Amino acid sequence: MVVLDVSNIEEKYQAVNGEITALKEISFRVEKGEFVSIVGPSGCGKSTLLSIIAGLMKPTSGEVFVNGEKIKGISNHIGYMLQKDNLLEWRTIYSNVMLGLEIQNNLTPENIERVIQLLKTYELYEFKDKYPSQLSGGMRQRVALIRTLAINPDILLLDEAFSALDYQTRLTVTNDVYKILKQEQVTTIMVTHDIPEGISMADKVIILSQRPAVIKEILTIDFEDENRTPLNCRKNPKFSKYFDYIWKELSSDG
Ligand SMILES: Nc1ncnc2c1ncn2[C@@H]1O[C@H](COP(=O)(O)OP(=O)(O)OP(=O)(O)O)[C@@H](O)[C@H]1O
Ligand SMILES: [Mg+2]
């Protein structure tokens, strides 16, 4: 089932010294439960693309459909996570993860129970009365993820969501996050500068060109391993082949 359909997106910014085309002819589809990574040179338009999918920005032309419906403005169907976890320091972990439901005026007993279950499953329940400053960076990022998943989004967008973490923590957190997302069957699109991270989590990697970004290629990642995790696939012989391929694509002009 296609959850996201991005159809022929173009984005032009009006800048002081003329027009900047950030995105051109961007079209792709994402199936339910799929994990798609987006890689591309710095400043090519990756964040712009996520903002358009989130409904925070209107494309100059083209359309985005979520579950077959054209998006108009900010959508409740989409969860968005950025580099900073944006947890509210004066709220406990519990009231942080409930925030989205609270804003949507959606604190029903079933929704509350679902979020409590997520906290329990992912070993954060015992910290529910603590404050964000009492948690490690990796735990904070998991709290931020659960807060985003609390609203039950159809699509999760991650923009460099793990880049503020130190390397060791980043490996563990991406591994934990991957398990959560696969288990909950969340359709995810992740922008990352880290090619290995992009490969390690993805079913597909979208490679963008220099600005104006066009899709150079959509690479299918398949380790032919039922027990694949972001950590163990790094040892798969195919991993370095994918890396070399993407590296070459990103380094070539045009
Ligand atoms: N509001 C704006 N007005 C004018 N130009 C903008 C605006 N936002 C972004 N741009 C330009 O559009 C291009 C794409 O920006 P974007 O932030 O989407 O790139 P990115 O791929 O996410 O970059 P990075 O890898 O650094 O995160 C950049 O050249 C940027 O300068
Ligand atoms: Mg960006």
XYZ file of C-alpha atoms and ligand atoms in Angstrom:
286
model
C 0.000 0.000 0.000
C 1.377 3.402 -0.989
C 1.326 5.780 1.994
C 3.259 8.674 0.517
C 3.193 9.849 -3.080
C 5.458 12.778 -3.924
C 4.575 13.938 -7.402
C 6.764 16.203 -9.501
C 7.765 18.663 -6.777
C 9.587 21.840 -7.669
C 10.611 24.514 -5.171
C 11.936 27.971 -5.954
C 13.056 30.424 -3.270
C 13.005 34.166 -3.845
C 16.390 35.391 -2.691
C 17.860 38.917 -2.687
C 19.969 38.216 -5.750
C 17.321 36.371 -7.717
C 15.593 33.055 -7.685
C 17.058 29.867 -6.220
C 15.694 26.563 -7.453
C 16.069 24.111 -4.588
C 14.164 21.095 -5.931
C 13.265 19.952 -9.424
C 11.090 17.119 -10.739
C 11.099 15.193 -7.448
C 8.808 12.158 -7.634
C 8.793 9.018 -5.508
C 6.471 6.747 -3.576
C 6.815 5.125 -0.195
C 4.990 1.962 0.868
C 3.510 1.298 4.308
C 6.235 0.383 6.806
C 9.101 1.224 4.485
C 12.203 3.059 5.680
C 13.614 5.494 3.133
C 16.874 7.400 3.624
C 17.634 10.573 1.696
C 21.251 11.561 1.090
C 22.625 14.456 -0.914
C 25.221 17.235 -0.908
C 25.010 19.982 1.707
C 22.458 22.637 0.804
C 20.893 20.649 -2.046
C 17.342 20.880 -0.677
C 16.816 17.891 1.658
C 15.267 19.863 4.528
C 13.161 21.787 2.040
C 11.784 18.491 0.752
C 10.881 17.293 4.263
C 9.205 20.638 5.070
C 7.068 20.261 1.960
C 6.082 16.686 2.866
C 5.254 17.863 6.413
C 2.986 20.523 4.942
C 5.005 23.306 6.555
C 5.857 24.732 3.113
C 3.902 24.884 -0.093
C 5.792 23.641 -3.155
C 6.094 26.037 -6.106
C 4.602 23.241 -8.165
C 3.775 19.579 -7.749
C 1.740 17.686 -5.177
C 2.120 15.449 -2.152
C -0.437 12.773 -1.309
C -0.691 10.962 2.011
C -2.921 7.892 1.886
C -4.238 9.147 -1.445
C -5.243 12.533 -0.074
C -3.558 15.698 -1.247
C -1.967 17.513 1.680
C -2.937 21.092 2.328
C -1.034 22.613 5.209
C 0.227 20.972 8.389
C -1.091 17.463 8.727
C -1.903 15.407 11.814
C -0.788 12.368 9.839
C 2.843 13.363 9.961
C 5.398 13.241 12.765
C 8.507 15.370 12.434
C 11.715 14.974 14.430
C 14.719 17.235 14.175
C 18.294 17.245 15.421
C 17.361 18.938 18.692
C 14.998 16.787 20.728
C 13.015 19.890 21.824
C 11.897 18.249 25.050
C 10.399 20.763 27.468
C 12.778 20.896 30.440
C 10.109 21.971 32.943
C 7.865 19.025 32.147
C 8.372 15.459 33.306
C 9.050 12.699 30.787
C 5.428 11.624 31.138
C 3.997 15.045 30.374
C 6.500 15.491 27.558
C 5.392 12.338 25.742
C 1.722 13.300 26.226
C 2.288 16.784 24.785
C 1.232 16.029 21.195
C -2.009 14.378 22.298
C -2.640 17.276 24.664
C -2.214 19.839 21.871
C -4.538 17.828 19.627
C -7.028 17.629 22.491
C -6.856 13.901 22.095
C -5.995 12.562 25.565
C -8.440 9.666 25.412
C -7.962 6.660 27.748
C -6.964 4.478 24.752
C -4.378 6.979 23.525
C -2.927 7.417 27.009
C -2.702 3.639 27.414
C -0.939 3.321 24.058
C 1.721 5.824 25.059
C 2.199 4.177 28.450
C 2.708 0.885 26.620
C 5.320 2.509 24.369
C 7.144 3.836 27.449
C 7.063 0.372 29.025
C 8.116 -1.518 25.916
C 11.044 0.792 25.313
C 12.226 0.871 28.920
C 11.388 4.433 29.741
C 8.409 3.924 32.017
C 10.438 3.915 35.211
C 11.765 7.364 34.259
C 8.334 8.845 33.674
C 8.484 11.223 36.652
C 12.006 12.425 35.900
C 12.873 15.588 33.990
C 14.701 15.641 30.631
C 17.912 16.979 32.223
C 18.115 13.790 34.318
C 18.300 11.574 31.202
C 21.179 10.736 28.864
C 21.216 12.048 25.281
C 20.221 8.667 23.898
C 17.303 8.318 26.297
C 16.108 11.835 25.512
C 16.089 10.982 21.816
C 13.966 7.889 22.511
C 11.575 10.006 24.579
C 11.333 12.459 21.676
C 10.568 9.558 19.347
C 7.816 8.227 21.581
C 6.342 11.710 21.877
C 6.250 11.835 18.068
C 4.779 8.323 17.781
C 2.157 9.131 20.450
C 0.025 10.940 17.893
C 0.106 7.784 15.772
C 1.476 9.416 12.605
C 1.189 7.662 9.242
C 4.591 8.980 8.282
C 7.594 9.851 10.386
C 10.094 12.413 9.079
C 13.589 12.513 10.580
C 15.904 15.397 9.658
C 19.421 14.679 10.934
C 17.657 13.489 14.083
C 20.692 11.702 15.533
C 23.522 14.014 14.542
C 23.778 15.720 17.940
C 24.651 12.409 19.630
C 28.169 11.101 20.125
C 29.166 8.260 17.818
C 28.734 5.373 20.251
C 25.328 6.588 21.459
C 24.270 7.255 17.896
C 24.897 3.640 16.891
C 22.888 2.298 19.821
C 20.058 4.797 19.483
C 19.622 4.207 15.756
C 19.541 0.484 16.464
C 16.856 0.949 19.165
C 14.869 3.407 17.048
C 14.938 1.054 14.064
C 13.499 -1.763 16.176
C 10.725 0.504 17.448
C 9.833 1.728 13.969
C 9.789 -1.742 12.401
C 7.770 -3.184 15.265
C 5.218 -0.372 15.120
C 5.307 -0.517 11.283
C 5.961 3.183 10.954
C 6.657 4.529 7.466
C 9.788 6.640 7.806
C 11.775 9.110 5.736
C 15.145 10.063 7.130
C 17.532 12.737 5.886
C 21.117 12.091 6.924
C 24.650 13.251 6.088
C 25.969 9.958 7.343
C 25.947 7.511 4.427
C 26.566 4.395 6.594
C 23.711 5.419 8.902
C 21.470 5.943 5.870
C 22.287 2.483 4.507
C 22.099 0.754 7.884
C 18.440 1.629 8.444
C 17.005 1.839 4.938
C 14.957 -0.280 2.587
C 15.700 2.340 -0.068
C 18.169 5.190 -0.361
C 17.230 8.222 -2.443
C 20.353 9.916 -3.785
C 19.932 13.601 -4.582
C 22.178 15.696 -6.827
C 23.699 19.127 -6.176
C 21.187 21.970 -6.081
C 18.768 22.172 -7.813
C 18.263 18.717 -6.397
C 16.943 16.058 -8.723
C 16.770 12.363 -7.885
C 19.914 10.722 -9.231
C 18.871 7.284 -8.181
C 16.673 5.309 -5.834
C 18.771 2.422 -4.576
C 17.115 -0.646 -3.072
C 18.923 -1.976 -0.011
C 18.556 -5.667 0.621
C 20.883 -7.639 2.862
C 18.864 -10.829 2.374
C 18.916 -11.279 6.130
C 15.723 -11.777 8.111
C 17.443 -10.745 11.319
C 18.931 -7.617 9.906
C 19.549 -4.762 12.328
C 21.336 -1.438 11.729
C 24.289 -2.798 13.706
C 24.666 -6.265 12.238
C 24.166 -5.229 8.608
C 27.304 -3.096 8.865
C 29.248 -6.365 8.874
C 27.444 -7.693 5.793
C 29.735 -7.813 2.714
C 27.089 -5.913 0.753
C 27.378 -2.946 3.112
C 30.652 -1.611 1.719
C 29.410 -2.187 -1.835
C 26.383 0.018 -1.156
C 28.641 2.581 0.500
C 31.078 2.733 -2.422
C 28.233 3.023 -4.883
C 26.518 5.914 -3.065
C 29.836 7.639 -2.416
C 30.630 7.525 -6.134
C 27.181 8.825 -7.085
C 27.495 11.720 -4.645
C 30.995 12.594 -5.792
C 30.212 12.653 -9.505
C 29.037 15.927 -11.008
C 25.549 16.530 -12.335
N 13.759 30.469 3.264
C 14.692 30.432 2.304
N 14.891 31.465 1.457
C 15.821 31.418 0.490
N 16.614 30.351 0.261
C 16.475 29.284 1.076
C 15.512 29.258 2.140
N 15.608 28.056 2.777
C 16.565 27.374 2.130
N 17.093 28.108 1.126
C 18.137 27.654 0.188
O 17.693 26.480 -0.473
C 18.728 25.518 -0.577
C 18.323 24.205 0.046
O 18.214 24.348 1.471
P 17.949 23.105 2.433
O 18.002 23.622 3.813
O 16.710 22.433 2.005
O 19.197 22.183 2.106
P 19.712 20.868 2.851
O 19.989 19.871 1.798
O 18.805 20.493 3.946
O 21.089 21.396 3.460
P 21.956 20.771 4.672
O 22.603 19.560 4.120
O 22.955 21.846 4.965
O 21.027 20.510 5.806
C 19.954 26.149 0.080
O 20.770 26.668 -0.940
C 19.394 27.260 0.937
O 20.307 28.333 1.006
Mg 19.047 20.299 6.075
